[in-house]
C-alpha angles and dihedrals in degrees: 000000000000093000093050092049091047094047100035102036101021090237109183103182134039131196113210120191115193150158108217113170132214129292091035094064090116092053091054092049095050096045094049088052090047091052090052094049100041092047095038087226139115116268119204106191125189120187128185123266110201146078126251112195101303096343116099119195116219105225101204091151110172145164112229125190123226090268090056094254112147106233098179134005133189123229114271089225109048145014112284137180111229131181140176139180113255124204128199088199090063091052092051094045092052091046091052097047095044109038097184092131092060090060096062119135100219090175089067099055 
């Protein structure tokens, strides 16, 4: 889904709303970083901060740039408001320097 939006509509930023529980907080962090890098796009990932019965959610909300650099991150212990400046110029620069999107094999999937 992300790849099609990037290649067909030139999307440069995604908003992801999620509810990842502990102890899978590291999985959430790594997968969001991977989505930013592989799609050369910003990822604004918001994760739930709460508890349902015995299930805790891991927060770890973050804004990641197209290179995989974390621009802002929420506290792992409480709700936070985070923000960052996004740049279409950075998206374009990354996509020009690392042309991995041009090497897709659409005939395979």
